[in-house]
Each structure stands twice: as structure tokens, then as C-alpha cells.
PDB file of C-alpha atoms in Angstrom:
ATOM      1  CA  UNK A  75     110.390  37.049 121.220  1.00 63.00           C
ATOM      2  CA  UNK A  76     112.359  34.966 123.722  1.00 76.00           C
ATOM      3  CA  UNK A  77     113.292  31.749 123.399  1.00 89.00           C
ATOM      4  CA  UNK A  78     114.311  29.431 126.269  1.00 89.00           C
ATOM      5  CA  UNK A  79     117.181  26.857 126.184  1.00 91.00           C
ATOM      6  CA  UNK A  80     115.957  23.862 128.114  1.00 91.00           C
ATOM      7  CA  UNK A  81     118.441  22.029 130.622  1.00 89.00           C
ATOM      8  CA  UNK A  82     119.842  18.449 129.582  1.00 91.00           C
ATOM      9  CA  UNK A  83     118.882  17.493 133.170  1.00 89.00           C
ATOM     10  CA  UNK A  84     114.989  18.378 132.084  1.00 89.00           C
ATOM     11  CA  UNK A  85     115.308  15.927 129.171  1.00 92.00           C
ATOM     12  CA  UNK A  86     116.537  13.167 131.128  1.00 93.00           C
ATOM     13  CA  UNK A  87     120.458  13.522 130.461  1.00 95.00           C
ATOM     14  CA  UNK A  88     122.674  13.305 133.482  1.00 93.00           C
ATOM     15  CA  UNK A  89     124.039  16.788 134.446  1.00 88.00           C
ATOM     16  CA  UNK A  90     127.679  16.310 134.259  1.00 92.00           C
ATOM     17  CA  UNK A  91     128.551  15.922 130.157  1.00 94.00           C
ATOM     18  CA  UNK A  92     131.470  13.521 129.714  1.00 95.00           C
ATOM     19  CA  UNK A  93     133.307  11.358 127.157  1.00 96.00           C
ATOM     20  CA  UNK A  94     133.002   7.736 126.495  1.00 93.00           C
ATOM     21  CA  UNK A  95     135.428   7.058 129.190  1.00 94.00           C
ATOM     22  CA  UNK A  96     133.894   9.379 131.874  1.00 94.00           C
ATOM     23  CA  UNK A  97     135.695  12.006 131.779  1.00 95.00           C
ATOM     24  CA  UNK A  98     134.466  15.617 131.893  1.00 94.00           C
ATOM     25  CA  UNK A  99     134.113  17.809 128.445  1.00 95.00           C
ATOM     26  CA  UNK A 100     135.673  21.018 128.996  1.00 93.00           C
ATOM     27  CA  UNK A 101     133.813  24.237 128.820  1.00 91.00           C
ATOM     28  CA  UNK A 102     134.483  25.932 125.155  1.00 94.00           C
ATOM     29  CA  UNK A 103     134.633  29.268 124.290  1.00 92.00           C
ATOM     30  CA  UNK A 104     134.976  31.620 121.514  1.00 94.00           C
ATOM     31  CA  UNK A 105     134.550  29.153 119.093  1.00 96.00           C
ATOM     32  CA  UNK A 106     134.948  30.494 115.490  1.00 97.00           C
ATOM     33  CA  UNK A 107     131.750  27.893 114.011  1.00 98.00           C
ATOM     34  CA  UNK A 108     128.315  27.551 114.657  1.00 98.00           C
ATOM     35  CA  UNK A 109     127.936  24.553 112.892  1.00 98.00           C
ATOM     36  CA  UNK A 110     124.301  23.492 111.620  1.00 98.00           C
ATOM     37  CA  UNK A 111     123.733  19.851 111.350  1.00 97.00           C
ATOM     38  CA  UNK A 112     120.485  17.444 110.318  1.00 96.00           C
ATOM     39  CA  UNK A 113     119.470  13.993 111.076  1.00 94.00           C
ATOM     40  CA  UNK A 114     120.378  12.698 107.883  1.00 91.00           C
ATOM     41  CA  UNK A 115     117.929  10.034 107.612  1.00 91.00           C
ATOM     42  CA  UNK A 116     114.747   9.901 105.320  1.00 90.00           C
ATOM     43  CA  UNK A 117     110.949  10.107 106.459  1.00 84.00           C
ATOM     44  CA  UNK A 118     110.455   6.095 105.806  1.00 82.00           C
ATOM     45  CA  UNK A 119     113.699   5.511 108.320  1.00 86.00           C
ATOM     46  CA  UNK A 120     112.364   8.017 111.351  1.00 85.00           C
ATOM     47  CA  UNK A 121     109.811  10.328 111.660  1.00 81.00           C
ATOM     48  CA  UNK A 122     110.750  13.333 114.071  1.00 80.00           C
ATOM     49  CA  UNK A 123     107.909  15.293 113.011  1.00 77.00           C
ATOM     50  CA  UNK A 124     105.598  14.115 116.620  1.00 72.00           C
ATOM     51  CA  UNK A 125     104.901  17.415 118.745  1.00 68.00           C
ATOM     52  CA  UNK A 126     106.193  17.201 121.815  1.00 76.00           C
ATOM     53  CA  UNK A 127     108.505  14.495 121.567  1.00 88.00           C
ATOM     54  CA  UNK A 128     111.968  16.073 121.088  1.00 93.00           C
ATOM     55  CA  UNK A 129     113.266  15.381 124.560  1.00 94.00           C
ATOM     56  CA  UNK A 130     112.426  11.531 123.525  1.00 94.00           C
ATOM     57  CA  UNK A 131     113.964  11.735 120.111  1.00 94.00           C
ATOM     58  CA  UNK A 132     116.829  13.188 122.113  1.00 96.00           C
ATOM     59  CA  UNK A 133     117.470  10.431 124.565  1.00 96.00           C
ATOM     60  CA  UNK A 134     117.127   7.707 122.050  1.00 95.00           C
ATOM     61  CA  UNK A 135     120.178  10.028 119.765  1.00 95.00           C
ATOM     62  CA  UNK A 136     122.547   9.750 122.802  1.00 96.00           C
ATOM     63  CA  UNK A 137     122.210   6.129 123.059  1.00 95.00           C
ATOM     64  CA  UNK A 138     123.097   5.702 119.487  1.00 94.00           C
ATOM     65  CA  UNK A 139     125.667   8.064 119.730  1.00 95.00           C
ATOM     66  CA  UNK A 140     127.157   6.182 122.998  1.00 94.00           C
ATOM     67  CA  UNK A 141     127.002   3.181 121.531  1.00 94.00           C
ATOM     68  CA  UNK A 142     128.771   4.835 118.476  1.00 93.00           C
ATOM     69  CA  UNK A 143     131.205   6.240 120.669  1.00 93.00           C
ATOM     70  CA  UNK A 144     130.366   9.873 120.384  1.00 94.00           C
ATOM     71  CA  UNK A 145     128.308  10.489 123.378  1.00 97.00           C
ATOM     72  CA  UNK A 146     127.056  13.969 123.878  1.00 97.00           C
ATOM     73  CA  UNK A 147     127.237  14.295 120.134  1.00 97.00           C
ATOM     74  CA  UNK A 148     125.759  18.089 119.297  1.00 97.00           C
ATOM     75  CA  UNK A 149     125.690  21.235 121.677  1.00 97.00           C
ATOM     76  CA  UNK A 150     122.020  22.117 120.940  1.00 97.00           C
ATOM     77  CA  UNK A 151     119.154  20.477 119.614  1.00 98.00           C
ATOM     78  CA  UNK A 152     116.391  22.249 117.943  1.00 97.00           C
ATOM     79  CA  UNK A 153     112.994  20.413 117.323  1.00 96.00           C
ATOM     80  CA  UNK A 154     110.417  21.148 114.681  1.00 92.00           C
ATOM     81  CA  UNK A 155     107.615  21.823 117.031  1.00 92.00           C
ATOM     82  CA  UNK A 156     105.799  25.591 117.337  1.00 92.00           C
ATOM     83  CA  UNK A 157     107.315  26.256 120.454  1.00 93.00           C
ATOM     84  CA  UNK A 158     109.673  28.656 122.185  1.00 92.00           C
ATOM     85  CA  UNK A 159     112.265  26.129 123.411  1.00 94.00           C
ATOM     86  CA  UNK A 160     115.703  24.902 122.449  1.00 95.00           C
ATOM     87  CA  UNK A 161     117.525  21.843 124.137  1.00 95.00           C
ATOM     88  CA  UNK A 162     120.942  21.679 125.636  1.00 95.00           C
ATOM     89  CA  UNK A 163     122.926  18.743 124.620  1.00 97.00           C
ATOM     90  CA  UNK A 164     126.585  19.221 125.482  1.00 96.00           C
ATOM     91  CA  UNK A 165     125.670  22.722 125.933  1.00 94.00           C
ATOM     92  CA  UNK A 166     128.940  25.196 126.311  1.00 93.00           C
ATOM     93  CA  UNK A 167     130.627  22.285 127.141  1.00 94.00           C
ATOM     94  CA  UNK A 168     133.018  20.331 124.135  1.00 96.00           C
ATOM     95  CA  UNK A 169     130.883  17.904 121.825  1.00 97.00           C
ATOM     96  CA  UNK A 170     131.347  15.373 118.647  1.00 96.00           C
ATOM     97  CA  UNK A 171     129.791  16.444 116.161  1.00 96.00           C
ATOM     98  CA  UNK A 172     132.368  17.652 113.795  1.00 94.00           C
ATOM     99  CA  UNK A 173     135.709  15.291 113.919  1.00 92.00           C
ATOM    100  CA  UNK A 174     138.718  17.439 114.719  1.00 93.00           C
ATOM    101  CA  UNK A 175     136.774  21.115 115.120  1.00 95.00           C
ATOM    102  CA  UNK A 176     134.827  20.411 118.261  1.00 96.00           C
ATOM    103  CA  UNK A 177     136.935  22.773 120.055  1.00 96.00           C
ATOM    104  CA  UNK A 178     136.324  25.823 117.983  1.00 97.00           C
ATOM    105  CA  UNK A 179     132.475  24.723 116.708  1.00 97.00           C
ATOM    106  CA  UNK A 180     128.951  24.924 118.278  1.00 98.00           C
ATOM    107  CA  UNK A 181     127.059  21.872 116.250  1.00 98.00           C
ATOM    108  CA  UNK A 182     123.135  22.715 116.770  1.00 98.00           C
ATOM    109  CA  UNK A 183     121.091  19.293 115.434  1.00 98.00           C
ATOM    110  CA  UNK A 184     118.328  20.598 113.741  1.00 97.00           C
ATOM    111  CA  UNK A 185     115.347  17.365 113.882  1.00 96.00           C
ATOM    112  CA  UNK A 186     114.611  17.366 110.068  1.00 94.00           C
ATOM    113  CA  UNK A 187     114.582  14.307 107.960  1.00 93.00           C
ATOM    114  CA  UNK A 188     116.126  14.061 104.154  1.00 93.00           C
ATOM    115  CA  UNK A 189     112.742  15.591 103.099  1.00 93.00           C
ATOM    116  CA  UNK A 190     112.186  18.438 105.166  1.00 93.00           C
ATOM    117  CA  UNK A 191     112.481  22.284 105.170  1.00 95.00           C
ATOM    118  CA  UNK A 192     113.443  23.812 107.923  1.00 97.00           C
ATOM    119  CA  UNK A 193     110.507  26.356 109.975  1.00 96.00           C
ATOM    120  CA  UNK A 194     110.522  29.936 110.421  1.00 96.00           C
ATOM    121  CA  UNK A 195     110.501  29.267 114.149  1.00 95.00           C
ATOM    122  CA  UNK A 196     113.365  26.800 113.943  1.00 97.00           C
ATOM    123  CA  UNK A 197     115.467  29.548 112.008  1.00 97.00           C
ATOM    124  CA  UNK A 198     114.419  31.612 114.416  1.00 96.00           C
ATOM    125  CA  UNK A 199     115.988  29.649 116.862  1.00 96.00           C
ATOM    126  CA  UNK A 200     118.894  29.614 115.391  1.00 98.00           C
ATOM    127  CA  UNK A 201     119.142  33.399 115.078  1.00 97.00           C
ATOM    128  CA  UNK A 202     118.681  33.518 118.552  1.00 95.00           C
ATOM    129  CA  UNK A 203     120.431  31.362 119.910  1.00 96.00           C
ATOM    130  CA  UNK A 204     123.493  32.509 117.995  1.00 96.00           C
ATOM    131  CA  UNK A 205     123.345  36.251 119.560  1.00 93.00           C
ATOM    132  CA  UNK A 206     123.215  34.747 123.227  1.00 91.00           C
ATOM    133  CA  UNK A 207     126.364  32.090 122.313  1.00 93.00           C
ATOM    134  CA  UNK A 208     128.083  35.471 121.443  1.00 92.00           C
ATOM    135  CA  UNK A 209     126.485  38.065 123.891  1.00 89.00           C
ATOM    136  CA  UNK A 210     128.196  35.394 126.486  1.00 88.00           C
ATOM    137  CA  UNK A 211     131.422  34.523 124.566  1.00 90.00           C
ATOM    138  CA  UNK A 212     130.792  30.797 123.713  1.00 93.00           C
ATOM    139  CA  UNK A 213     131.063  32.040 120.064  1.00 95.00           C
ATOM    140  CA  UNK A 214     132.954  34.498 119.137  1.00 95.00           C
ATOM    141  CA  UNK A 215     132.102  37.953 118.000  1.00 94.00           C
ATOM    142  CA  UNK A 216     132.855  37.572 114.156  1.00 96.00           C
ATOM    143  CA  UNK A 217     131.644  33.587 113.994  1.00 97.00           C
ATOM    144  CA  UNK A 218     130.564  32.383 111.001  1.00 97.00           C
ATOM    145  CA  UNK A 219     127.379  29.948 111.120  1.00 98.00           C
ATOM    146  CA  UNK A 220     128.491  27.076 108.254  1.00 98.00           C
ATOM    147  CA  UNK A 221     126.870  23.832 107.157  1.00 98.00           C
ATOM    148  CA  UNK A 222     128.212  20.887 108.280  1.00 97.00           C
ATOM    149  CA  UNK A 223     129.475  19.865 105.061  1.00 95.00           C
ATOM    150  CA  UNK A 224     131.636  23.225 104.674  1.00 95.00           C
ATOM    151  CA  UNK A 225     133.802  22.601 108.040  1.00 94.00           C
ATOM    152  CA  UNK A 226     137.532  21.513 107.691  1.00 89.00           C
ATOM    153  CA  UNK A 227     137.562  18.421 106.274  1.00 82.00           C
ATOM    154  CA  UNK A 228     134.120  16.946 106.775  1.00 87.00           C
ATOM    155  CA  UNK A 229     132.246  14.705 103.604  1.00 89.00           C
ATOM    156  CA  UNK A 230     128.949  15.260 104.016  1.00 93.00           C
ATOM    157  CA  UNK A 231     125.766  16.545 102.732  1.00 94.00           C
ATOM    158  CA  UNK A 232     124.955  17.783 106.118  1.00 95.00           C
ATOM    159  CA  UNK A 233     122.657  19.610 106.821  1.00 96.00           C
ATOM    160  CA  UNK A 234     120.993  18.922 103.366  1.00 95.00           C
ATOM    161  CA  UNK A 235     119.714  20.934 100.413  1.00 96.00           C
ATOM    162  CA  UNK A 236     116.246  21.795 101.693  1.00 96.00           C
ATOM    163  CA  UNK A 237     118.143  23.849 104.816  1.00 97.00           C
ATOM    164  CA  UNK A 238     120.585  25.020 102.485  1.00 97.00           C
ATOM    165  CA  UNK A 239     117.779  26.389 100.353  1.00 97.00           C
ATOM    166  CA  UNK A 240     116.934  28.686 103.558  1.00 97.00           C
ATOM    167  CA  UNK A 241     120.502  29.957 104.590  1.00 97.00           C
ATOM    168  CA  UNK A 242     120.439  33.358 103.559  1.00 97.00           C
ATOM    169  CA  UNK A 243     117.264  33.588 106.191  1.00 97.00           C
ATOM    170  CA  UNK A 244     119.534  31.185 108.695  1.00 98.00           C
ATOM    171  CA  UNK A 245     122.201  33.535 108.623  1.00 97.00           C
ATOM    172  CA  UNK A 246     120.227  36.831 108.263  1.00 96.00           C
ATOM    173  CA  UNK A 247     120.484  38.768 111.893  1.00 93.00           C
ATOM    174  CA  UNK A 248     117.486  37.788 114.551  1.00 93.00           C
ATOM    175  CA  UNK A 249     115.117  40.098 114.373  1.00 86.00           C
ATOM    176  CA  UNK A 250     113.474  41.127 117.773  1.00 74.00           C
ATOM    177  CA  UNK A 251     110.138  42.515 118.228  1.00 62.00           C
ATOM    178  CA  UNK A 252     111.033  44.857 121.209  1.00 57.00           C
ATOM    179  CA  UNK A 253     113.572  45.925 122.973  1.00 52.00           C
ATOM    180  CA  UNK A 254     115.355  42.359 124.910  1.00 57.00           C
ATOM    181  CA  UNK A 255     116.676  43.048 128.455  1.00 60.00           C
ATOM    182  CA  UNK A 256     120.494  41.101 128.718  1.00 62.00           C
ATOM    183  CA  UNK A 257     119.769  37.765 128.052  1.00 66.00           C
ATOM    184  CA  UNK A 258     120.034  34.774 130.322  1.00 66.00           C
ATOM    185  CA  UNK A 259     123.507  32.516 130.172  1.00 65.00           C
ATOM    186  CA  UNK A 260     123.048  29.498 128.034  1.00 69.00           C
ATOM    187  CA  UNK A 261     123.110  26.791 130.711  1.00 59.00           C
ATOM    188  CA  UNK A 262     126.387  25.827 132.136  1.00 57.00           C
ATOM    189  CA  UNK A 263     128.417  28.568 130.686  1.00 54.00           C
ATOM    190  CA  UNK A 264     130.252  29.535 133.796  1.00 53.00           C
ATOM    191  CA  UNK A 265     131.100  32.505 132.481  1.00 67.00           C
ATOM    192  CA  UNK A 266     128.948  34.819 134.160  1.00 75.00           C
ATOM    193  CA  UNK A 267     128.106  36.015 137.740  1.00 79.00           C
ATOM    194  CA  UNK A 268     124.667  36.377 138.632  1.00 81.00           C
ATOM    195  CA  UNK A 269     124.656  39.751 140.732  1.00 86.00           C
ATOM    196  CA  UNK A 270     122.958  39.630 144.510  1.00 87.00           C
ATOM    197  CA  UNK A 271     121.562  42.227 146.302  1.00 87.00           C
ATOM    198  CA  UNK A 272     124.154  44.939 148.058  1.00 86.00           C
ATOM    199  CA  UNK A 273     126.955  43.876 145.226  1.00 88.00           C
ATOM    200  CA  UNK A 274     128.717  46.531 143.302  1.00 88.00           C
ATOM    201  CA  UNK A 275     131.400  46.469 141.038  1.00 85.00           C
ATOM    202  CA  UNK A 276     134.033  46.500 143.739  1.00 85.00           C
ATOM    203  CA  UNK A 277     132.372  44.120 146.172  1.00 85.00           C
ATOM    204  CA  UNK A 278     131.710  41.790 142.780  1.00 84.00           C
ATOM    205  CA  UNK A 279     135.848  41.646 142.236  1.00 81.00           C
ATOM    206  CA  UNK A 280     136.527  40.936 145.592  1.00 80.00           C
ATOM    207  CA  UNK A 281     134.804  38.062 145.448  1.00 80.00           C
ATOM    208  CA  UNK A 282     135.648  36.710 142.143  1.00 76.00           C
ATOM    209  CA  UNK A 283     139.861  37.652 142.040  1.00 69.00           C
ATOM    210  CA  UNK A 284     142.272  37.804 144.978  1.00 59.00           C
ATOM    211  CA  UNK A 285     144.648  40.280 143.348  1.00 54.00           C
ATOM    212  CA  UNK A 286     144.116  42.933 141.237  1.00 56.00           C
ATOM    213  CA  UNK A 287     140.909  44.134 142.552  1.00 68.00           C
ATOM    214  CA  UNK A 288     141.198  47.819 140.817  1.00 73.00           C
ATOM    215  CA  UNK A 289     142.015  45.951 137.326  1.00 73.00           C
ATOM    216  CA  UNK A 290     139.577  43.692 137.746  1.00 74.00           C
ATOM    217  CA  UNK A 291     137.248  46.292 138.478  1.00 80.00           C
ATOM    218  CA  UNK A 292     137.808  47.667 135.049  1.00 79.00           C
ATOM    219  CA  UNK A 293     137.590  44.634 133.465  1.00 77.00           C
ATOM    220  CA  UNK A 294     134.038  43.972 134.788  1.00 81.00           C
ATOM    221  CA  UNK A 295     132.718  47.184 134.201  1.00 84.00           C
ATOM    222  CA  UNK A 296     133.995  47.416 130.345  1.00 80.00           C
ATOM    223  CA  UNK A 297     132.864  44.047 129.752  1.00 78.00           C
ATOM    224  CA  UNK A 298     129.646  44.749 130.979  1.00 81.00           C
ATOM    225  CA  UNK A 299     129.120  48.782 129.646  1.00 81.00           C
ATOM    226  CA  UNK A 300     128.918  49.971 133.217  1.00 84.00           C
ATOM    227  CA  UNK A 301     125.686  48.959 133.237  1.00 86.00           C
ATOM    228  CA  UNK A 302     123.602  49.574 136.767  1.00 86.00           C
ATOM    229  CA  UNK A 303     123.540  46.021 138.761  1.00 89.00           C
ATOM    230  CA  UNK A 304     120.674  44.492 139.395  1.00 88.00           C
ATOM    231  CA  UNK A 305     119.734  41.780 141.897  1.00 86.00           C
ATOM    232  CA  UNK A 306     119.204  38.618 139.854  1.00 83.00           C
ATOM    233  CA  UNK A 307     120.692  39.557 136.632  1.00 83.00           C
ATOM    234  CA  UNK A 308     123.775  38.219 135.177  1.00 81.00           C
ATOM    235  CA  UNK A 309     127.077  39.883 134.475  1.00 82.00           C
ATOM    236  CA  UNK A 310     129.634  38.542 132.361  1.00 79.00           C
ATOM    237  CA  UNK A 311     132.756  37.948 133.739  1.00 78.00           C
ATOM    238  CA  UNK A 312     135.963  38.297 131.693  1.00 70.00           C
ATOM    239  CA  UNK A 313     138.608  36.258 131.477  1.00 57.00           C
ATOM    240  CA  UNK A 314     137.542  34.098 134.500  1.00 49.00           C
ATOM    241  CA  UNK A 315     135.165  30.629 134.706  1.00 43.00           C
ATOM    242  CA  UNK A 316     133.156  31.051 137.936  1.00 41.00           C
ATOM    243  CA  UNK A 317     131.280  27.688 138.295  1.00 34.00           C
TER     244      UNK A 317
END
């Protein structure tokens, strides 16, 4: 199974993520935390349990988080509904979700009220999404997926007991049903280059770094496992943002 990370522009968020004052985020990577959060509020205060109404639920969060001054509050969003797609918030670029960490952490916004469990499709999700945030270097290899309320200094009960009753299945390896071709980039990485027909490793170098070519070379191809190149497909690109 394949999931599919939506774009914040397809919700209805403006493509460039900034701070209150305007200002860009910067693209994070390696982050040591993928940090799982909930709503926090109970089922007689909001109801997020509508299918098909995440991308909604999602504009009406950034609001209150502008207003709070936290816009662009979580990375990802992950709904409740039966479906195979995720939702960038801040995406690979720096949110607020965690005061102090949001350089090193990932926060993912699960929609689940006080009451609620999460499903096996949202920890699923999760799963999955967490092997593409490393595959592409936005987590690092060896990061460890934490509640909320177990981050550096955070007082919390975030993400709540009914999720935490479910984390040895939210931090159990996804399981895939058949052999995945290389994933697609989570949006906006701008880590990878996405190869075009003719390239090669050497032609792919000259194009990305103006000295260094045979280094750089290297650096492609063990970052990538020599793998063949294919028109269309994405190759990560070490060391290097290529927007």
C-alpha cells in the first residue's frame, strides 16, 4: 500500500510556509523526533470525525493557530477518514508545534478528539510516512517517533492515553504488501533531483555542483546505491538543497 501526501496548496494553504511576520520557515532536516500530537479537545467541543472534511478542519486549525501566533503549527496532518492520503502542513519546512524542538522534530496532528482511538489506517500512516521522512533525510536514520508529552520540556498529555494505548503498533515498522519502487519526495523537500531523460550520473553533477564533479559523482551514486536512472524518478541528492 501507498499512501499519498497531499499538497498544502490542494487544501487551500498558500504555497510559501512562513512565520507570523512573513518570513520564510527554513527547510529541516535530519531531525532526531517524529513527534505525534492530537487535537486535545473532547467530542462535545469539536467533532473531526466528518469524512471528507480534513482539508476544512485544516484551514479552520491555521486560523486559530495564526491568530495564536503559531501559524503553520504541525508538519503533517493525518485525518481519521478510510483513505490513502496524508496532508502537508508545514511540510519539510520548520513548524510550531513543539516550543524550542521544532528544528530537530516532525509534529504529525493526528484529528482525534479526547475520546478517540486512533485507526489502523491512521497508524498506518504514520508508519509510512515515517520511512519516506527518512528514505529522504527529513528524519534521520535512527529517529525516534515520541509523544508529544515526552519531548524536552513539554507539559502535556499530548497525544492522549487512547493513542498511547496503540504505540507499540505506532512504532512497530510499516509493513508493505509488495515490493515499493523508491518512493516519491514528501512535498517541498528540495532534497532530491528528479532524473530526465539522457541524464547520467556525470551529466546529473554537472548540473547540480560547479566543482568537484568526480566527488560529486561519488556522492550521488553512494547515496543513491548506483541504482539505474530512470526518466521521472527521483534521486536524492546529498549534501545539497536543489529547489
Amino acid at each position: 500500500m501507498t499512501f499519498k501526501i497531499v499538497p498544502r496548496e490542494e487544501i487551500g494553504l498558500p504555497e510559501k510556509v512562513t512565520s507570523t511576520d512573513g518570513s520564510l520557515r527554513p527547510l529541516v532536516k535530519n531531525c532526531k523526533y517524529l513527534t505525534i500530537h492530537y487535537t486535545g479537545v473532547f467530542d462535545n467541543q469539536k467533532d473531526y470525525s466528518d469524512v471528507g472534511d480534513t482539508p476544512e478542519e485544516i484551514l479552520w486549525l491555521e486560523q486559530i493557530a495564526r491568530q495564536a501566533g503559531k501559524p503553520n503549527e504541525y508538519n503533517y496532518v493525518i485525518g481519521s477518514d478510510d483513505d490513502d492520503f496524508i496532508y502537508e502542513y508545514a511540510g519539510t519546512r520548520r513548524a510550531a508545534h513543539s516550543s524550542g524542538e521544532n528544528s530537530i522534530a516532525i509534529g504529525v496532528l493526528l484529528f482525534l478528539n479526547v475520546e478517540d482511538a486512533p485507526t489502523t489506517k491512521m497508524i498506518q500512516k504514520i508508519q509510512w510516512l515515517r520511512d519516506v521522512l527518512k528514505y529522504y533525510g527529513v528524519l534521520s536514520k535512527d529517529a525516534e517517533t515520541t509523544p508529544h508529552k515526552n519531548m524536552p520540556g513539554a507539559a502535556t498529555a499530548c497525544p492522549g492515553q487512547h493513542v498511547l494505548n496503540n504505540w507499540s503498533a505506532i512504532i512497530a515498522p510499516y509493513q508493505q504488501e509488495t515490493q515499493q519502487e523508491t518512493p516519491e519526495p514528501p512535498v517541498g523537500t528540495g532534497l532530491v533531483y528528479k532524473i530526465e531523460s539522457g541524464d547520467n550520473y556525470w551529466s546529473i553533477a554537472r548540473k547540480l555542483y560547479s566543482t568537484s564533479v568526480g566527488a560529486a559523482v561519488r556522492a550521488l551514486m553512494d547515496a543513491n546505491d548506483s541504482k539505474d536512472l530512470y526518466a521521472g524518478k527521483f534521486l536524492k541528492v546529498p549534501g545539497k538543497v536543489v529547489l
